[in-house]
């Protein structure tokens, strides 16, 4: 049941499955953020005990703060946050939103998208536990996924398409807080755009 927010229940401060995953998140320095309740259950059954989900809302700043505590996310110790998104347009919008929150993590952020667009629950039902574990293991850096999606919307065979792709993607790159990463992202973007 998708419960509405109340004075006592704030969706922006709840991560489904955190009660089961909190110990594993701290132990493995990894959190796998999935989109639904059944995806959390499927991941745990498949041997991915670090899976959690938001409760009917997008992953936001309050979720980030909470997750950082459990990851022990600070300058001396880095973990990883892996987002699983559906391959559809809504999933891509969610990836861009997660990218905007990336600056709040010291941990590395990744995306795991199943090539046919299936979520972890559907993937487990169709292909078994190993397929879910493989999905998490074959993650892609979040910035590369987002930049690839932005650049992929343009016709790079045309000069105006390359310029438009560069303009949009450059806005994402310049928003990056960690200046040491900007040079590397600029080089990757230049390669993508040609």
PDB file of C-alpha atoms in Angstrom:
ATOM      1  CA  UNK A   1       0.000   0.000   0.000  1.00  0.00           C
ATOM      2  CA  UNK A   2       1.460   3.337  -1.039  1.00  0.00           C
ATOM      3  CA  UNK A   3       0.749   5.303   2.138  1.00  0.00           C
ATOM      4  CA  UNK A   4       0.497   9.100   1.907  1.00  0.00           C
ATOM      5  CA  UNK A   5       2.887  11.278   3.885  1.00  0.00           C
ATOM      6  CA  UNK A   6       1.762  12.339   7.342  1.00  0.00           C
ATOM      7  CA  UNK A   7       3.290  14.185  10.279  1.00  0.00           C
ATOM      8  CA  UNK A   8       4.619  10.829  11.517  1.00  0.00           C
ATOM      9  CA  UNK A   9       5.470   9.152   8.207  1.00  0.00           C
ATOM     10  CA  UNK A  10       7.856  11.072   5.950  1.00  0.00           C
ATOM     11  CA  UNK A  11       8.721   9.164   2.781  1.00  0.00           C
ATOM     12  CA  UNK A  12      11.824  11.272   2.272  1.00  0.00           C
ATOM     13  CA  UNK A  13      13.228   9.816   5.511  1.00  0.00           C
ATOM     14  CA  UNK A  14      12.407   6.140   4.996  1.00  0.00           C
ATOM     15  CA  UNK A  15      14.360   3.484   3.137  1.00  0.00           C
ATOM     16  CA  UNK A  16      12.487   0.209   2.767  1.00  0.00           C
ATOM     17  CA  UNK A  17      14.543  -2.781   3.864  1.00  0.00           C
ATOM     18  CA  UNK A  18      17.090  -0.724   5.790  1.00  0.00           C
ATOM     19  CA  UNK A  19      16.267  -2.689   8.925  1.00  0.00           C
ATOM     20  CA  UNK A  20      17.474  -5.846   7.149  1.00  0.00           C
ATOM     21  CA  UNK A  21      20.293  -4.270   5.118  1.00  0.00           C
ATOM     22  CA  UNK A  22      21.921  -1.883   7.582  1.00  0.00           C
ATOM     23  CA  UNK A  23      24.438  -4.390   8.951  1.00  0.00           C
ATOM     24  CA  UNK A  24      25.410  -5.647   5.469  1.00  0.00           C
ATOM     25  CA  UNK A  25      25.692  -2.060   4.170  1.00  0.00           C
ATOM     26  CA  UNK A  26      28.215  -1.239   6.888  1.00  0.00           C
ATOM     27  CA  UNK A  27      30.056  -4.530   6.497  1.00  0.00           C
ATOM     28  CA  UNK A  28      30.350  -4.412   2.678  1.00  0.00           C
ATOM     29  CA  UNK A  29      30.505  -0.584   2.343  1.00  0.00           C
ATOM     30  CA  UNK A  30      27.886  -0.927  -0.359  1.00  0.00           C
ATOM     31  CA  UNK A  31      24.250   0.014  -0.803  1.00  0.00           C
ATOM     32  CA  UNK A  32      22.102  -1.113  -3.729  1.00  0.00           C
ATOM     33  CA  UNK A  33      19.196   1.270  -4.235  1.00  0.00           C
ATOM     34  CA  UNK A  34      16.314  -0.359  -6.119  1.00  0.00           C
ATOM     35  CA  UNK A  35      12.971   1.098  -7.173  1.00  0.00           C
ATOM     36  CA  UNK A  36      10.440  -1.124  -5.456  1.00  0.00           C
ATOM     37  CA  UNK A  37       9.630  -3.270  -2.448  1.00  0.00           C
ATOM     38  CA  UNK A  38       9.580  -6.505  -4.412  1.00  0.00           C
ATOM     39  CA  UNK A  39      12.985  -5.610  -5.893  1.00  0.00           C
ATOM     40  CA  UNK A  40      14.404  -5.367  -2.355  1.00  0.00           C
ATOM     41  CA  UNK A  41      12.978  -8.779  -1.516  1.00  0.00           C
ATOM     42  CA  UNK A  42      14.286 -10.299  -4.765  1.00  0.00           C
ATOM     43  CA  UNK A  43      17.777  -8.896  -4.165  1.00  0.00           C
ATOM     44  CA  UNK A  44      17.929 -10.205  -0.598  1.00  0.00           C
ATOM     45  CA  UNK A  45      16.728 -13.639  -1.713  1.00  0.00           C
ATOM     46  CA  UNK A  46      19.295 -13.618  -4.532  1.00  0.00           C
ATOM     47  CA  UNK A  47      22.192 -12.890  -2.189  1.00  0.00           C
ATOM     48  CA  UNK A  48      22.404  -9.092  -2.432  1.00  0.00           C
ATOM     49  CA  UNK A  49      21.797  -8.205   1.234  1.00  0.00           C
ATOM     50  CA  UNK A  50      22.600  -4.494   0.787  1.00  0.00           C
ATOM     51  CA  UNK A  51      19.435  -3.705  -1.216  1.00  0.00           C
ATOM     52  CA  UNK A  52      17.075  -0.947  -0.081  1.00  0.00           C
ATOM     53  CA  UNK A  53      14.333   1.108  -1.767  1.00  0.00           C
ATOM     54  CA  UNK A  54      12.604   4.417  -1.379  1.00  0.00           C
ATOM     55  CA  UNK A  55       8.955   4.294  -0.350  1.00  0.00           C
ATOM     56  CA  UNK A  56       6.928   5.708  -3.219  1.00  0.00           C
ATOM     57  CA  UNK A  57       9.126   8.741  -3.781  1.00  0.00           C
ATOM     58  CA  UNK A  58      12.328   9.582  -5.629  1.00  0.00           C
ATOM     59  CA  UNK A  59      15.704   9.145  -3.934  1.00  0.00           C
ATOM     60  CA  UNK A  60      16.441  12.508  -2.324  1.00  0.00           C
ATOM     61  CA  UNK A  61      18.735  14.468  -0.023  1.00  0.00           C
ATOM     62  CA  UNK A  62      17.284  13.040   3.197  1.00  0.00           C
ATOM     63  CA  UNK A  63      17.837   9.510   1.880  1.00  0.00           C
ATOM     64  CA  UNK A  64      21.412  10.476   1.018  1.00  0.00           C
ATOM     65  CA  UNK A  65      22.115  11.750   4.532  1.00  0.00           C
ATOM     66  CA  UNK A  66      20.703   8.604   6.094  1.00  0.00           C
ATOM     67  CA  UNK A  67      22.595   6.292   3.759  1.00  0.00           C
ATOM     68  CA  UNK A  68      25.899   8.110   4.339  1.00  0.00           C
ATOM     69  CA  UNK A  69      25.632   7.316   8.053  1.00  0.00           C
ATOM     70  CA  UNK A  70      25.281   3.594   7.418  1.00  0.00           C
ATOM     71  CA  UNK A  71      28.036   3.570   4.772  1.00  0.00           C
ATOM     72  CA  UNK A  72      30.417   5.443   7.095  1.00  0.00           C
ATOM     73  CA  UNK A  73      30.804   7.757   4.091  1.00  0.00           C
ATOM     74  CA  UNK A  74      33.581  10.219   4.892  1.00  0.00           C
ATOM     75  CA  UNK A  75      36.856  11.344   3.372  1.00  0.00           C
ATOM     76  CA  UNK A  76      38.979   8.540   4.804  1.00  0.00           C
ATOM     77  CA  UNK A  77      36.666   5.691   3.886  1.00  0.00           C
ATOM     78  CA  UNK A  78      34.806   5.258   0.618  1.00  0.00           C
ATOM     79  CA  UNK A  79      32.124   2.785  -0.254  1.00  0.00           C
ATOM     80  CA  UNK A  80      29.802   2.438  -3.210  1.00  0.00           C
ATOM     81  CA  UNK A  81      26.187   3.220  -3.931  1.00  0.00           C
ATOM     82  CA  UNK A  82      24.637   1.304  -6.825  1.00  0.00           C
ATOM     83  CA  UNK A  83      21.349   2.546  -8.241  1.00  0.00           C
ATOM     84  CA  UNK A  84      19.208   0.195 -10.307  1.00  0.00           C
ATOM     85  CA  UNK A  85      16.883   2.009 -12.670  1.00  0.00           C
ATOM     86  CA  UNK A  86      14.422   0.797 -15.237  1.00  0.00           C
ATOM     87  CA  UNK A  87      15.620   1.339 -18.792  1.00  0.00           C
ATOM     88  CA  UNK A  88      12.654   3.590 -19.634  1.00  0.00           C
ATOM     89  CA  UNK A  89      12.477   7.392 -19.732  1.00  0.00           C
ATOM     90  CA  UNK A  90      11.394   7.597 -16.073  1.00  0.00           C
ATOM     91  CA  UNK A  91      14.448   5.560 -15.110  1.00  0.00           C
ATOM     92  CA  UNK A  92      16.691   7.921 -17.033  1.00  0.00           C
ATOM     93  CA  UNK A  93      15.138  10.933 -15.291  1.00  0.00           C
ATOM     94  CA  UNK A  94      15.754   9.195 -11.962  1.00  0.00           C
ATOM     95  CA  UNK A  95      19.409   8.692 -12.962  1.00  0.00           C
ATOM     96  CA  UNK A  96      19.823  12.405 -13.696  1.00  0.00           C
ATOM     97  CA  UNK A  97      18.271  13.241 -10.309  1.00  0.00           C
ATOM     98  CA  UNK A  98      20.612  10.779  -8.589  1.00  0.00           C
ATOM     99  CA  UNK A  99      23.523  12.384 -10.442  1.00  0.00           C
ATOM    100  CA  UNK A 100      22.559  15.751  -8.966  1.00  0.00           C
ATOM    101  CA  UNK A 101      22.788  14.158  -5.497  1.00  0.00           C
ATOM    102  CA  UNK A 102      26.091  12.462  -6.331  1.00  0.00           C
ATOM    103  CA  UNK A 103      27.910  15.478  -4.924  1.00  0.00           C
ATOM    104  CA  UNK A 104      26.646  14.587  -1.452  1.00  0.00           C
ATOM    105  CA  UNK A 105      28.468  11.244  -1.430  1.00  0.00           C
ATOM    106  CA  UNK A 106      32.146  10.561  -0.887  1.00  0.00           C
ATOM    107  CA  UNK A 107      31.340   7.015  -1.987  1.00  0.00           C
ATOM    108  CA  UNK A 108      31.492   6.125  -5.649  1.00  0.00           C
ATOM    109  CA  UNK A 109      28.105   6.004  -7.363  1.00  0.00           C
ATOM    110  CA  UNK A 110      27.112   3.494 -10.007  1.00  0.00           C
ATOM    111  CA  UNK A 111      24.132   2.451 -12.099  1.00  0.00           C
ATOM    112  CA  UNK A 112      23.065  -1.095 -12.890  1.00  0.00           C
ATOM    113  CA  UNK A 113      20.506  -1.324 -15.708  1.00  0.00           C
ATOM    114  CA  UNK A 114      19.436  -4.668 -17.111  1.00  0.00           C
ATOM    115  CA  UNK A 115      19.827  -4.691 -20.916  1.00  0.00           C
ATOM    116  CA  UNK A 116      16.170  -5.610 -21.480  1.00  0.00           C
ATOM    117  CA  UNK A 117      14.978  -3.070 -18.909  1.00  0.00           C
ATOM    118  CA  UNK A 118      13.822  -5.608 -16.317  1.00  0.00           C
ATOM    119  CA  UNK A 119      13.913  -4.733 -12.638  1.00  0.00           C
ATOM    120  CA  UNK A 120      15.644  -7.079 -10.150  1.00  0.00           C
ATOM    121  CA  UNK A 121      12.401  -8.864  -9.241  1.00  0.00           C
ATOM    122  CA  UNK A 122      11.473  -9.653 -12.855  1.00  0.00           C
ATOM    123  CA  UNK A 123      15.069 -10.578 -13.592  1.00  0.00           C
ATOM    124  CA  UNK A 124      15.171 -13.039 -10.689  1.00  0.00           C
ATOM    125  CA  UNK A 125      11.885 -14.661 -11.700  1.00  0.00           C
ATOM    126  CA  UNK A 126      13.042 -15.069 -15.306  1.00  0.00           C
ATOM    127  CA  UNK A 127      16.746 -15.834 -14.929  1.00  0.00           C
ATOM    128  CA  UNK A 128      17.427 -16.715 -11.292  1.00  0.00           C
ATOM    129  CA  UNK A 129      19.551 -15.474  -8.426  1.00  0.00           C
ATOM    130  CA  UNK A 130      22.830 -15.354 -10.325  1.00  0.00           C
ATOM    131  CA  UNK A 131      21.379 -12.907 -12.855  1.00  0.00           C
ATOM    132  CA  UNK A 132      20.555 -10.453 -10.055  1.00  0.00           C
ATOM    133  CA  UNK A 133      24.052 -10.757  -8.602  1.00  0.00           C
ATOM    134  CA  UNK A 134      25.541 -10.265 -12.084  1.00  0.00           C
ATOM    135  CA  UNK A 135      23.403  -7.154 -12.606  1.00  0.00           C
ATOM    136  CA  UNK A 136      24.906  -5.556  -9.501  1.00  0.00           C
ATOM    137  CA  UNK A 137      28.430  -6.729 -10.377  1.00  0.00           C
ATOM    138  CA  UNK A 138      28.324  -5.248 -13.903  1.00  0.00           C
ATOM    139  CA  UNK A 139      27.523  -1.726 -12.796  1.00  0.00           C
ATOM    140  CA  UNK A 140      28.553   1.425 -14.680  1.00  0.00           C
ATOM    141  CA  UNK A 141      29.777   4.665 -13.093  1.00  0.00           C
ATOM    142  CA  UNK A 142      26.781   6.969 -12.666  1.00  0.00           C
ATOM    143  CA  UNK A 143      28.396   9.936 -14.397  1.00  0.00           C
ATOM    144  CA  UNK A 144      29.224   7.828 -17.478  1.00  0.00           C
ATOM    145  CA  UNK A 145      25.656   6.507 -17.656  1.00  0.00           C
ATOM    146  CA  UNK A 146      24.121   9.995 -17.369  1.00  0.00           C
ATOM    147  CA  UNK A 147      26.526  11.634 -19.830  1.00  0.00           C
ATOM    148  CA  UNK A 148      25.985   8.768 -22.278  1.00  0.00           C
ATOM    149  CA  UNK A 149      22.217   9.227 -22.097  1.00  0.00           C
ATOM    150  CA  UNK A 150      22.467  12.993 -22.586  1.00  0.00           C
ATOM    151  CA  UNK A 151      24.877  12.715 -25.513  1.00  0.00           C
ATOM    152  CA  UNK A 152      22.879   9.834 -27.011  1.00  0.00           C
ATOM    153  CA  UNK A 153      19.856  12.090 -27.556  1.00  0.00           C
ATOM    154  CA  UNK A 154      21.710  14.076 -30.214  1.00  0.00           C
ATOM    155  CA  UNK A 155      22.801  13.351 -33.778  1.00  0.00           C
ATOM    156  CA  UNK A 156      26.585  13.414 -33.445  1.00  0.00           C
ATOM    157  CA  UNK A 157      27.064  13.163 -37.192  1.00  0.00           C
ATOM    158  CA  UNK A 158      25.995  16.803 -37.458  1.00  0.00           C
ATOM    159  CA  UNK A 159      27.993  19.753 -36.117  1.00  0.00           C
ATOM    160  CA  UNK A 160      24.931  21.364 -34.512  1.00  0.00           C
ATOM    161  CA  UNK A 161      24.072  18.056 -32.801  1.00  0.00           C
ATOM    162  CA  UNK A 162      27.580  17.799 -31.347  1.00  0.00           C
ATOM    163  CA  UNK A 163      27.438  21.407 -30.118  1.00  0.00           C
ATOM    164  CA  UNK A 164      24.001  20.913 -28.530  1.00  0.00           C
ATOM    165  CA  UNK A 165      25.114  17.661 -26.875  1.00  0.00           C
ATOM    166  CA  UNK A 166      28.225  19.371 -25.560  1.00  0.00           C
ATOM    167  CA  UNK A 167      26.229  22.298 -24.156  1.00  0.00           C
ATOM    168  CA  UNK A 168      23.785  20.089 -22.272  1.00  0.00           C
ATOM    169  CA  UNK A 169      26.408  17.677 -20.972  1.00  0.00           C
ATOM    170  CA  UNK A 170      28.783  20.497 -20.009  1.00  0.00           C
ATOM    171  CA  UNK A 171      26.118  21.828 -17.650  1.00  0.00           C
ATOM    172  CA  UNK A 172      26.172  18.498 -15.819  1.00  0.00           C
ATOM    173  CA  UNK A 173      29.962  18.351 -15.720  1.00  0.00           C
ATOM    174  CA  UNK A 174      30.336  21.882 -14.345  1.00  0.00           C
ATOM    175  CA  UNK A 175      27.922  21.054 -11.525  1.00  0.00           C
ATOM    176  CA  UNK A 176      30.396  18.519 -10.113  1.00  0.00           C
ATOM    177  CA  UNK A 177      31.670  19.542  -6.702  1.00  0.00           C
ATOM    178  CA  UNK A 178      34.876  17.513  -6.791  1.00  0.00           C
ATOM    179  CA  UNK A 179      37.054  19.641  -9.084  1.00  0.00           C
ATOM    180  CA  UNK A 180      39.580  16.817  -9.412  1.00  0.00           C
ATOM    181  CA  UNK A 181      36.980  14.764 -11.293  1.00  0.00           C
ATOM    182  CA  UNK A 182      35.981  17.523 -13.706  1.00  0.00           C
ATOM    183  CA  UNK A 183      39.076  17.175 -15.938  1.00  0.00           C
ATOM    184  CA  UNK A 184      38.502  13.427 -16.325  1.00  0.00           C
ATOM    185  CA  UNK A 185      34.802  13.937 -17.096  1.00  0.00           C
ATOM    186  CA  UNK A 186      35.646  16.639 -19.662  1.00  0.00           C
ATOM    187  CA  UNK A 187      38.021  14.257 -21.428  1.00  0.00           C
ATOM    188  CA  UNK A 188      35.392  11.490 -21.503  1.00  0.00           C
ATOM    189  CA  UNK A 189      32.771  13.936 -22.753  1.00  0.00           C
ATOM    190  CA  UNK A 190      35.119  15.127 -25.513  1.00  0.00           C
ATOM    191  CA  UNK A 191      35.602  11.508 -26.607  1.00  0.00           C
ATOM    192  CA  UNK A 192      31.847  10.838 -26.579  1.00  0.00           C
ATOM    193  CA  UNK A 193      31.047  13.911 -28.637  1.00  0.00           C
ATOM    194  CA  UNK A 194      34.019  13.539 -30.948  1.00  0.00           C
TER     195      UNK A 194
END
